Coordinates of C-alpha atoms and ligand atoms in Angstrom, one line a residue:
M1 CA 0.0 0.0 0.0
K2 CA 2.6 2.5 1.1
K3 CA 4.7 1.8 -2.0
S4 CA 1.9 2.5 -4.4
G5 CA 0.9 5.7 -2.5
E6 CA 4.4 6.9 -2.9
S7 CA 4.4 6.3 -6.6
T8 CA 1.0 8.1 -7.0
W9 CA 2.6 11.2 -5.5
K10 CA 5.5 10.9 -7.8
V11 CA 3.2 10.7 -10.8
M12 CA 1.2 13.7 -9.6
A13 CA 4.4 15.7 -9.0
L14 CA 5.7 14.8 -12.5
M15 CA 2.3 15.9 -14.0
L16 CA 2.4 19.2 -12.1
M17 CA 5.9 19.8 -13.4
M18 CA 4.8 19.1 -16.9
V19 CA 1.9 21.4 -16.7
L20 CA 4.1 24.2 -15.3
A21 CA 6.7 23.6 -18.0
L22 CA 4.0 23.8 -20.7
T23 CA 2.2 26.9 -19.4
P24 CA 2.8 29.4 -22.1
M25 CA 3.7 32.5 -20.0
I26 CA 6.1 30.6 -17.8
A27 CA 9.5 29.2 -18.6
V28 CA 11.5 26.9 -16.3
I29 CA 15.1 27.8 -15.7
T30 CA 17.7 26.0 -13.8
V31 CA 20.5 27.9 -12.3
M32 CA 23.8 26.3 -11.8
T33 CA 27.0 27.3 -10.1
S34 CA 30.2 27.6 -12.0
E35 CA 31.2 24.2 -10.7
G36 CA 28.1 22.8 -12.3
G37 CA 26.0 22.2 -9.2
I38 CA 22.3 23.2 -9.3
V39 CA 21.5 25.8 -6.8
Q40 CA 18.0 26.9 -7.7
T41 CA 15.2 26.1 -10.0
A42 CA 13.1 29.2 -10.8
F43 CA 10.2 30.3 -12.9
M44 CA 10.6 33.2 -15.3
S45 CA 7.7 35.1 -16.8
D46 CA 8.1 35.3 -20.6
R47 CA 9.0 39.0 -20.8
T48 CA 11.8 38.8 -18.3
A49 CA 13.0 35.5 -19.6
N50 CA 13.2 37.0 -23.0
N51 CA 15.0 40.1 -22.1
I52 CA 17.7 40.1 -19.4
I53 CA 21.2 39.9 -20.9
P54 CA 23.5 38.9 -19.3
K55 CA 21.3 36.2 -17.7
P56 CA 21.2 36.7 -13.9
L57 CA 22.6 34.2 -11.6
S58 CA 19.3 33.4 -10.1
Y59 CA 15.7 34.6 -10.8
E60 CA 12.7 33.6 -8.7
A61 CA 9.3 34.9 -9.9
G62 CA 7.0 36.4 -7.3
K63 CA 3.3 37.3 -7.5
G64 CA 2.0 40.2 -9.6
K65 CA 3.9 43.1 -10.9
F66 CA 5.1 46.6 -10.1
I67 CA 3.7 49.4 -12.3
L68 CA 5.9 52.5 -12.7
N69 CA 3.6 55.6 -12.6
K70 CA 3.8 59.4 -12.6
N71 CA 4.2 59.5 -8.8
T72 CA 7.1 57.1 -8.7
S73 CA 10.2 58.5 -7.0
I74 CA 13.7 57.0 -6.8
Y75 CA 14.9 56.8 -3.1
V76 CA 18.6 56.5 -2.4
K77 CA 20.3 55.6 0.8
G78 CA 24.0 54.9 1.3
N79 CA 25.9 53.8 4.4
N80 CA 27.3 57.3 4.7
E81 CA 26.9 60.7 3.0
E82 CA 29.5 60.1 0.4
E83 CA 27.9 56.9 -0.7
T84 CA 24.4 58.5 -0.7
E85 CA 25.8 61.2 -3.1
E86 CA 27.2 58.5 -5.3
L87 CA 23.8 56.8 -5.4
V88 CA 22.2 60.1 -6.3
K89 CA 24.2 60.0 -9.5
V90 CA 23.2 56.4 -10.2
A91 CA 19.5 57.4 -9.6
E92 CA 19.9 60.4 -11.9
F93 CA 21.3 58.0 -14.6
L94 CA 18.2 55.8 -14.1
R95 CA 15.9 58.8 -14.3
E96 CA 17.6 59.9 -17.5
K97 CA 16.9 56.5 -19.0
L98 CA 13.3 56.1 -17.9
S99 CA 12.0 59.7 -18.3
P100 CA 12.0 60.2 -22.1
A101 CA 9.6 57.3 -22.9
T102 CA 7.4 57.5 -19.8
G103 CA 7.4 61.3 -19.5
Y104 CA 7.5 60.8 -15.7
E105 CA 9.5 63.2 -13.5
L106 CA 10.9 60.4 -11.3
K107 CA 12.1 62.5 -8.4
V108 CA 15.4 61.5 -6.8
I109 CA 15.0 61.6 -3.0
K110 CA 17.7 61.0 -0.4
G111 CA 16.6 59.0 2.6
E112 CA 14.2 56.3 3.8
N113 CA 11.3 55.4 1.6
T114 CA 8.0 55.6 3.5
A115 CA 5.3 55.3 0.8
K116 CA 4.5 52.6 -1.7
G117 CA 5.1 52.7 -5.5
N118 CA 8.7 53.7 -5.5
I119 CA 12.1 52.5 -6.6
I120 CA 14.7 52.1 -3.8
L121 CA 18.5 52.0 -4.5
T122 CA 20.5 51.3 -1.3
T123 CA 23.8 49.9 -0.1
V124 CA 22.3 49.7 3.5
G125 CA 22.2 45.9 4.2
G126 CA 24.4 45.1 1.2
E127 CA 26.6 42.1 1.9
E128 CA 30.3 41.8 1.3
N129 CA 29.8 38.5 -0.6
Q130 CA 28.0 40.4 -3.3
G131 CA 31.4 41.8 -4.2
T132 CA 31.8 45.1 -6.1
E133 CA 29.3 44.4 -8.8
G134 CA 26.7 42.1 -7.3
Y135 CA 23.2 43.2 -6.4
K136 CA 19.8 41.9 -5.4
M137 CA 16.7 43.3 -7.0
V138 CA 13.4 42.6 -5.3
T139 CA 10.2 43.6 -7.2
D140 CA 6.7 43.2 -5.8
P141 CA 3.5 45.2 -6.5
S142 CA 4.6 47.8 -3.9
G143 CA 7.9 48.7 -5.5
V144 CA 11.4 47.7 -6.6
T145 CA 14.4 47.6 -4.2
I146 CA 17.9 47.1 -5.4
T147 CA 20.4 46.4 -2.7
A148 CA 24.2 46.0 -3.2
F149 CA 27.4 46.1 -1.2
K150 CA 28.7 48.9 -3.5
P151 CA 27.1 51.7 -5.7
E152 CA 28.7 49.9 -8.6
G153 CA 26.5 46.9 -7.9
I154 CA 23.4 49.2 -7.8
F155 CA 24.4 50.5 -11.2
R156 CA 24.6 46.9 -12.6
G157 CA 21.2 46.2 -11.0
V158 CA 19.8 49.4 -12.7
Q159 CA 20.6 47.8 -16.0
T160 CA 18.5 44.8 -15.0
L161 CA 15.7 47.0 -14.0
R162 CA 15.8 48.8 -17.4
Q163 CA 15.6 45.5 -19.2
S164 CA 12.8 44.3 -17.0
L165 CA 10.5 47.0 -18.4
P166 CA 8.8 46.8 -21.8
A167 CA 11.2 47.5 -24.8
D168 CA 9.4 50.8 -25.5
I169 CA 11.2 52.2 -22.4
D170 CA 14.3 52.7 -24.7
K171 CA 12.4 55.1 -27.0
S172 CA 13.6 58.6 -26.9
T173 CA 10.2 60.3 -26.9
I174 CA 7.0 59.8 -24.9
V175 CA 5.1 56.5 -25.6
K176 CA 1.4 56.6 -24.7
G177 CA -0.7 53.6 -23.7
V178 CA 2.1 51.3 -22.4
E179 CA 1.8 49.8 -19.0
W180 CA 5.3 50.3 -17.5
S181 CA 5.4 47.2 -15.5
I182 CA 8.1 45.0 -14.0
P183 CA 7.1 41.4 -13.2
A184 CA 7.4 40.6 -9.4
A185 CA 10.6 38.7 -8.8
T186 CA 13.7 38.3 -6.7
I187 CA 16.9 38.4 -8.7
V188 CA 20.3 37.7 -7.0
D189 CA 23.1 38.4 -9.3
K190 CA 26.9 38.8 -9.6
P191 CA 29.5 38.4 -12.3
E192 CA 31.7 35.4 -13.1
Y193 CA 34.6 37.5 -14.3
S194 CA 35.7 41.0 -13.2
Y195 CA 37.0 42.0 -16.7
R196 CA 34.4 42.3 -19.4
G197 CA 35.6 44.5 -22.1
L198 CA 35.1 46.1 -25.5
M199 CA 38.0 47.5 -27.5
I200 CA 37.6 50.2 -30.1
D201 CA 40.5 50.9 -32.5
V202 CA 40.3 54.7 -32.9
A203 CA 43.6 54.8 -34.7
R204 CA 42.9 53.1 -38.1
H205 CA 39.8 55.2 -38.3
F206 CA 39.1 58.0 -35.9
F207 CA 35.9 58.2 -34.0
T208 CA 34.7 61.3 -32.3
V209 CA 34.2 61.8 -28.5
D210 CA 30.4 61.5 -29.0
E211 CA 30.7 58.4 -31.0
V212 CA 32.9 56.8 -28.4
K213 CA 30.5 57.9 -25.6
R214 CA 27.6 56.4 -27.4
Q215 CA 29.3 53.0 -27.6
I216 CA 30.2 53.2 -23.9
D217 CA 26.6 53.9 -23.0
L218 CA 25.3 51.1 -25.2
A219 CA 27.8 48.6 -23.9
A220 CA 27.1 49.5 -20.2
Q221 CA 23.5 48.3 -20.6
Y222 CA 25.0 44.8 -21.0
K223 CA 27.2 45.3 -17.9
I224 CA 30.4 45.7 -19.9
N225 CA 32.8 47.3 -17.5
K226 CA 36.0 48.0 -19.5
V227 CA 36.4 50.0 -22.7
H228 CA 40.0 49.7 -24.1
L229 CA 40.9 52.5 -26.6
H230 CA 43.6 51.6 -29.1
L231 CA 45.0 55.1 -29.3
S232 CA 48.0 54.7 -31.6
D233 CA 48.9 52.7 -34.7
D234 CA 50.7 53.1 -38.0
Q235 CA 47.9 55.2 -39.3
G236 CA 47.3 57.6 -36.5
W237 CA 48.2 58.9 -33.0
R238 CA 45.0 59.9 -31.3
L239 CA 45.8 61.4 -27.8
E240 CA 47.3 64.8 -27.2
I241 CA 50.7 64.6 -25.5
K242 CA 51.7 68.1 -24.4
K243 CA 55.5 67.5 -24.6
Y244 CA 55.2 66.2 -28.1
P245 CA 52.5 68.2 -29.9
D246 CA 53.4 66.9 -33.4
L247 CA 52.2 63.4 -32.4
T248 CA 48.7 64.6 -32.9
L249 CA 49.4 67.6 -35.3
I250 CA 51.2 65.3 -37.7
G251 CA 50.6 61.8 -36.5
G252 CA 46.9 62.4 -35.9
S253 CA 46.2 64.2 -39.2
T254 CA 45.1 61.2 -41.2
E255 CA 43.7 57.7 -41.1
V256 CA 43.2 54.6 -43.3
G257 CA 42.2 55.7 -46.8
G258 CA 43.6 59.2 -46.4
G259 CA 40.7 60.8 -44.4
P260 CA 41.3 63.7 -42.0
G261 CA 41.9 61.6 -38.9
G262 CA 41.6 63.4 -35.6
Y263 CA 42.6 63.2 -32.0
Y264 CA 41.4 63.7 -28.5
T265 CA 42.8 66.6 -26.5
Q266 CA 43.7 65.6 -22.9
E267 CA 40.5 67.5 -21.8
Q268 CA 38.4 65.4 -24.2
F269 CA 40.0 62.2 -23.0
K270 CA 39.2 63.1 -19.4
D271 CA 35.7 63.8 -20.5
I272 CA 35.4 60.3 -22.0
V273 CA 36.9 58.9 -18.8
D274 CA 34.3 60.7 -16.6
Y275 CA 31.4 59.8 -18.9
A276 CA 32.5 56.1 -18.6
A277 CA 33.1 56.3 -14.9
K278 CA 29.5 57.4 -14.4
R279 CA 28.6 54.1 -16.0
Y280 CA 31.2 52.2 -13.9
V281 CA 33.2 51.6 -17.1
E282 CA 37.0 51.9 -16.9
I283 CA 38.8 53.3 -19.9
I284 CA 42.0 51.6 -20.7
P285 CA 44.4 53.5 -22.9
E286 CA 46.7 51.7 -25.3
F287 CA 49.8 52.9 -27.1
D288 CA 50.9 50.1 -29.4
M289 CA 54.7 49.5 -29.6
P290 CA 57.4 48.7 -30.7
G291 CA 55.6 47.8 -33.9
H292 CA 52.5 49.7 -35.2
T293 CA 54.3 52.9 -34.6
N294 CA 54.5 54.6 -37.9
A295 CA 52.4 57.6 -36.9
A296 CA 54.9 58.4 -34.1
L297 CA 57.8 57.8 -36.5
A298 CA 56.2 60.2 -38.9
S299 CA 55.9 62.9 -36.3
Y300 CA 59.4 63.0 -34.8
G301 CA 62.7 62.4 -36.7
F302 CA 64.6 61.6 -33.5
L303 CA 62.6 58.3 -33.2
N304 CA 64.2 57.0 -36.4
P305 CA 67.7 55.7 -37.0
D306 CA 68.5 58.3 -39.7
G307 CA 66.9 61.1 -37.7
Q308 CA 64.4 61.7 -40.5
K309 CA 60.6 61.6 -40.2
K310 CA 58.9 58.7 -41.9
P311 CA 56.0 59.5 -44.4
L312 CA 52.5 59.2 -43.0
Y313 CA 50.8 55.9 -43.7
T314 CA 47.1 55.4 -44.8
G315 CA 47.2 51.8 -45.9
T316 CA 46.2 48.6 -44.1
K317 CA 49.4 46.5 -43.9
V318 CA 50.8 45.6 -40.5
G319 CA 54.3 44.7 -39.3
F320 CA 56.5 47.2 -41.1
S321 CA 57.3 49.8 -38.5
T322 CA 59.4 49.6 -35.3
F323 CA 60.8 51.8 -32.6
M324 CA 64.5 51.6 -32.1
T325 CA 64.8 49.1 -29.2
D326 CA 68.5 50.0 -28.5
S327 CA 68.2 53.8 -28.2
E328 CA 67.7 55.7 -25.0
K329 CA 65.8 58.4 -27.1
T330 CA 63.1 55.8 -27.5
Y331 CA 62.8 55.1 -23.8
N332 CA 62.9 58.7 -22.8
F333 CA 60.1 59.4 -25.2
I334 CA 58.0 56.5 -23.9
D335 CA 58.7 57.5 -20.3
D336 CA 57.3 61.0 -21.1
V337 CA 54.3 59.7 -22.9
I338 CA 53.4 57.2 -20.1
K339 CA 53.9 59.8 -17.4
E340 CA 51.5 62.2 -19.1
V341 CA 48.9 59.6 -19.7
S342 CA 49.2 58.2 -16.2
E343 CA 48.3 61.7 -14.9
I344 CA 45.0 61.8 -16.8
S345 CA 44.0 58.1 -16.8
P346 CA 42.6 56.8 -13.5
S347 CA 42.6 53.2 -14.7
K348 CA 45.1 51.0 -12.9
Y349 CA 46.0 49.5 -16.3
I350 CA 47.9 50.8 -19.3
H351 CA 48.1 48.7 -22.5
I352 CA 51.5 48.7 -24.1
G353 CA 50.7 46.8 -27.3
G354 CA 53.4 44.4 -28.3
D355 CA 51.7 42.7 -31.2
E356 CA 52.9 42.0 -34.7
A357 CA 56.4 43.6 -34.2
D358 CA 57.5 41.8 -37.4
S359 CA 60.3 44.4 -38.1
T360 CA 61.7 44.2 -34.6
P361 CA 64.5 41.7 -34.0
K362 CA 63.4 39.2 -31.3
E363 CA 66.2 40.0 -28.9
G364 CA 65.3 43.7 -29.2
Y365 CA 61.6 43.0 -28.8
D366 CA 62.2 41.0 -25.6
Y367 CA 64.3 43.7 -24.0
F368 CA 61.9 46.5 -25.2
V369 CA 58.7 45.0 -23.8
G370 CA 60.3 44.3 -20.4
R371 CA 61.7 47.8 -20.2
V372 CA 58.4 49.5 -21.2
A373 CA 56.5 47.3 -18.7
K374 CA 58.8 48.6 -16.0
I375 CA 58.1 52.2 -17.1
A376 CA 54.4 51.6 -16.7
Q377 CA 54.9 50.1 -13.3
K378 CA 57.1 53.1 -12.3
Y379 CA 54.0 55.3 -12.9
G380 CA 51.8 53.0 -10.8
K381 CA 50.1 51.2 -13.7
E382 CA 49.7 47.5 -14.4
P383 CA 50.9 46.8 -17.9
I384 CA 48.7 44.8 -20.3
G385 CA 50.3 43.5 -23.6
W386 CA 49.1 41.5 -26.6
D387 CA 50.8 38.2 -27.3
P388 CA 53.6 37.4 -27.9
I389 CA 54.6 39.6 -25.0
E390 CA 54.6 36.6 -22.7
T391 CA 57.5 35.0 -24.7
S392 CA 60.0 37.7 -23.5
P393 CA 62.1 36.5 -20.6
E394 CA 61.9 40.0 -19.3
I395 CA 58.1 39.7 -18.8
T396 CA 57.0 38.4 -15.4
S397 CA 53.7 37.5 -13.7
D398 CA 53.0 41.2 -12.9
V399 CA 52.2 41.8 -16.6
I400 CA 48.8 40.9 -18.0
L401 CA 48.5 39.0 -21.3
Q402 CA 45.8 39.9 -23.8
N403 CA 45.6 36.7 -25.8
W404 CA 44.5 37.0 -29.4
R405 CA 46.0 33.8 -30.7
D406 CA 45.6 30.4 -29.1
S407 CA 49.1 29.9 -27.8
N408 CA 49.9 31.2 -24.3
S409 CA 52.0 28.4 -22.7
A410 CA 54.7 30.8 -21.5
A411 CA 52.1 33.0 -19.8
V412 CA 50.5 30.0 -18.1
E413 CA 53.9 28.8 -17.0
K414 CA 54.7 32.2 -15.5
K415 CA 51.2 32.4 -14.0
M416 CA 50.5 35.7 -15.8
K417 CA 46.9 36.9 -15.6
I418 CA 45.1 36.5 -19.0
I419 CA 42.4 38.5 -20.8
T420 CA 40.9 36.2 -23.5
S421 CA 40.4 37.9 -26.9
N422 CA 40.9 34.9 -29.2
A423 CA 40.5 36.2 -32.8
S424 CA 38.4 33.3 -34.0
K425 CA 35.8 33.9 -31.3
A426 CA 36.0 37.4 -30.0
Y427 CA 37.1 39.7 -32.9
L428 CA 34.3 42.1 -33.8
D429 CA 36.0 43.0 -37.1
M430 CA 35.4 39.5 -38.4
K431 CA 32.4 39.0 -40.8
Y432 CA 29.3 37.2 -39.5
N433 CA 29.2 35.2 -42.8
K434 CA 30.7 35.5 -46.2
D435 CA 27.9 37.8 -47.4
T436 CA 28.0 40.4 -44.7
P437 CA 29.2 43.7 -46.1
Y438 CA 32.0 44.8 -43.8
G439 CA 34.8 43.2 -42.0
L440 CA 37.6 40.7 -42.5
D441 CA 37.8 36.9 -42.4
W442 CA 41.5 36.1 -41.7
A443 CA 40.5 34.5 -38.3
G444 CA 37.4 32.9 -39.7
L445 CA 33.7 34.0 -39.9
I446 CA 32.1 34.7 -36.6
P447 CA 28.3 34.2 -36.7
V448 CA 26.4 35.3 -33.6
E449 CA 26.3 31.7 -32.4
T450 CA 30.0 31.2 -32.6
A451 CA 30.6 34.5 -30.8
Y452 CA 28.4 33.2 -27.9
N453 CA 29.4 29.5 -27.8
W454 CA 32.8 29.6 -26.0
D455 CA 34.2 30.2 -22.6
P456 CA 37.5 31.8 -21.4
T457 CA 38.4 28.5 -19.9
D458 CA 38.6 27.0 -23.4
F459 CA 41.8 29.1 -23.7
A460 CA 43.3 29.5 -20.3
P461 CA 43.1 27.9 -16.8
K462 CA 40.3 29.5 -14.8
E463 CA 42.5 30.8 -12.0
L464 CA 44.5 32.9 -14.5
V465 CA 41.6 34.3 -16.4
L466 CA 40.7 38.0 -15.6
G467 CA 37.9 37.9 -18.2
L468 CA 37.4 38.6 -21.8
E469 CA 37.5 41.5 -24.3
A470 CA 36.0 41.8 -27.8
P471 CA 38.2 44.1 -30.0
L472 CA 36.8 46.1 -32.9
W473 CA 39.7 46.8 -35.3
T474 CA 38.7 49.5 -37.7
E475 CA 40.9 49.2 -40.9
F476 CA 37.7 48.6 -42.8
I477 CA 35.2 50.1 -40.4
E478 CA 34.6 53.7 -41.3
D479 CA 31.6 55.1 -39.5
Q480 CA 29.1 54.7 -36.7
D481 CA 26.6 52.6 -38.7
Q482 CA 29.3 50.1 -39.7
M483 CA 30.6 50.1 -36.1
D484 CA 27.2 49.3 -34.7
Y485 CA 26.7 46.6 -37.3
M486 CA 29.9 44.7 -36.3
I487 CA 29.4 45.2 -32.5
Y488 CA 25.7 44.3 -32.3
P489 CA 24.3 41.8 -31.7
R490 CA 27.6 40.1 -30.8
L491 CA 28.5 42.2 -27.8
P492 CA 25.6 41.1 -25.6
G493 CA 26.9 37.5 -26.1
Y494 CA 30.4 38.5 -25.0
A495 CA 28.9 40.3 -22.1
E496 CA 27.0 37.2 -21.0
I497 CA 30.1 35.0 -21.4
G498 CA 31.9 37.3 -18.9
W499 CA 29.0 37.6 -16.5
T500 CA 27.0 34.3 -16.4
P501 CA 28.7 31.0 -15.4
K502 CA 29.4 28.7 -18.2
A503 CA 27.1 26.0 -16.8
S504 CA 24.0 28.3 -17.0
R505 CA 24.6 29.3 -20.6
D506 CA 22.8 27.7 -23.5
W507 CA 22.6 29.0 -27.0
E508 CA 19.0 27.9 -27.7
E509 CA 17.8 29.6 -24.6
Y510 CA 20.0 32.7 -25.1
K511 CA 18.8 33.1 -28.7
V512 CA 15.3 33.7 -27.4
R513 CA 16.5 36.4 -25.0
L514 CA 18.6 38.0 -27.7
K515 CA 15.6 38.2 -30.0
G516 CA 13.9 40.2 -27.4
Q517 CA 16.8 42.7 -27.5
G518 CA 16.1 43.5 -31.1
S519 CA 13.4 46.1 -30.5
R520 CA 15.4 47.6 -27.7
L521 CA 18.4 48.1 -30.0
E522 CA 16.1 49.5 -32.6
N523 CA 14.6 52.0 -30.1
E524 CA 18.2 53.0 -29.3
G525 CA 19.0 53.7 -32.9
V526 CA 21.5 50.9 -33.2
N527 CA 22.2 49.6 -36.7
Y528 CA 22.6 46.0 -35.6
Y529 CA 23.0 43.0 -37.9
K530 CA 19.5 41.5 -38.0
D531 CA 20.6 37.9 -38.2
P532 CA 17.9 35.8 -39.9
E533 CA 18.8 32.9 -37.6
I534 CA 17.4 35.0 -34.7
W535 CA 15.0 37.5 -36.2
G536 CA 13.7 35.5 -39.1
S537 CA 14.4 36.3 -42.8
T538 CA 11.5 38.8 -43.3
N539 CA 12.8 41.1 -40.5
Ligands
TNX601 C1 45.7 41.9 -36.0 S1 45.3 41.2 -33.3 C2 46.1 43.0 -35.2 C3 45.6 44.3 -35.6 C4 44.7 44.3 -36.8 C5 43.8 43.0 -36.7 C6 42.8 43.0 -37.8 C7 46.3 42.2 -33.0 C8 46.8 42.4 -31.7 N1 46.8 42.9 -34.1 O1 46.6 45.2 -35.8 O2 43.9 45.4 -36.8 O3 44.6 41.9 -36.8 O4 41.9 41.9 -37.6

């Protein structure tokens, strides 16, 4: 008797699970830890399941929904005055994002929330194990509360809040007749990796301050937290260095194809850094050397063996230029440049290049990268270099490798930290397929699925991985529309690889959420590649 009673219960439980799984508005998700253990099974309402990228660590649906209305205020409370002020800025950012489409005023108020119907952003009660970027977002019919250990975590949670609203929220003018609701839920979230980056090559083609800011803002909505600017190459030097004005006057005066180029003044660079910092995005400046240096060699004769300036270069070849690795003139110049940049760049990192130095003898290369890494460290910066920087005996574990090819054994042996940017997976300048209009294919084609279906641990041991970065090289990318097209919709996938543990990621499930991002990107004016695999061929 007992036995058959037990199995009746099992059958009933199974049937209940099947009914739940088949209920159209509900999807079952299973959340796993990075070690692969299941920690929670939750139910997601369709809208939320479709929209949040990167996928939160855990999501538990509640009852009902919160409806944002004209009386909604944003309350902020930190653990001290300074933190409260920082949260005011996060709240103002949120208001800036929610006001245009809703037309609501969304007052920002310091202090305790006493009424219903509000959004609360607070670090009071935040827990250390949430880390810098983790947050908890609790939504019920009476309001939304985001709690985090740090304001940065609140900012990441604010991105989740934005994505939990209907896609019309991203329109830039008032939309009438929409219910601005957020499904009730408890979301507990934090990232897998601390480095989740986008690189923009502003050297091959120059992009204006506003174009760069726009990309930072777009990337921040997917919780990208680093933007690396490739500020010098053969075709252009893009940052004002006061001691060497010709770097920008001459070296910044052109670009691939012979266009007018351009550069950022130090004030403009600081403006970009501040804009990014408001979005908790760190700007990492790069000066590529000892190769990729023609723009500098064209600006100052003393950097060349014959004392003569090189001609400016507007082609797309790589590997022909080099600094003199055996001249103190070179190192004095680099010291001056790094000193000036260190003063205006708050990032703890500086990127010193190191790739494709095909015209630099290996011995000179090894000495050069070691010496330049030490100059960076002298100015308090942690150097990052492209491979093959790790092959120099002068490079030790305090230098970070940005890996674009698959080999990194020397770095692993030295226990260097690694940022994975493998060209066949992460290069935003590779074409989606052979018919897409822009981009290259030397590292292979990178359809949206290929861009999503990998993990940093495919390329390096987990304990050495800082995270990943997707570089957009711009030899053949000339304007904002083309830039958008190459970055989107691949970047949300890279953002998810960096944020969501490998064991909770699945292409078929992700594809559905990515589809939901299409209308948001459209509302934001992003010229994304409307992959027929995701949006259908008629879209
Ligand atoms: C290789 S990857 C480069 C860049 C090019 C890119 C084009 C790397 C560190 N160097 O100079 O722009 O290929 O895809």
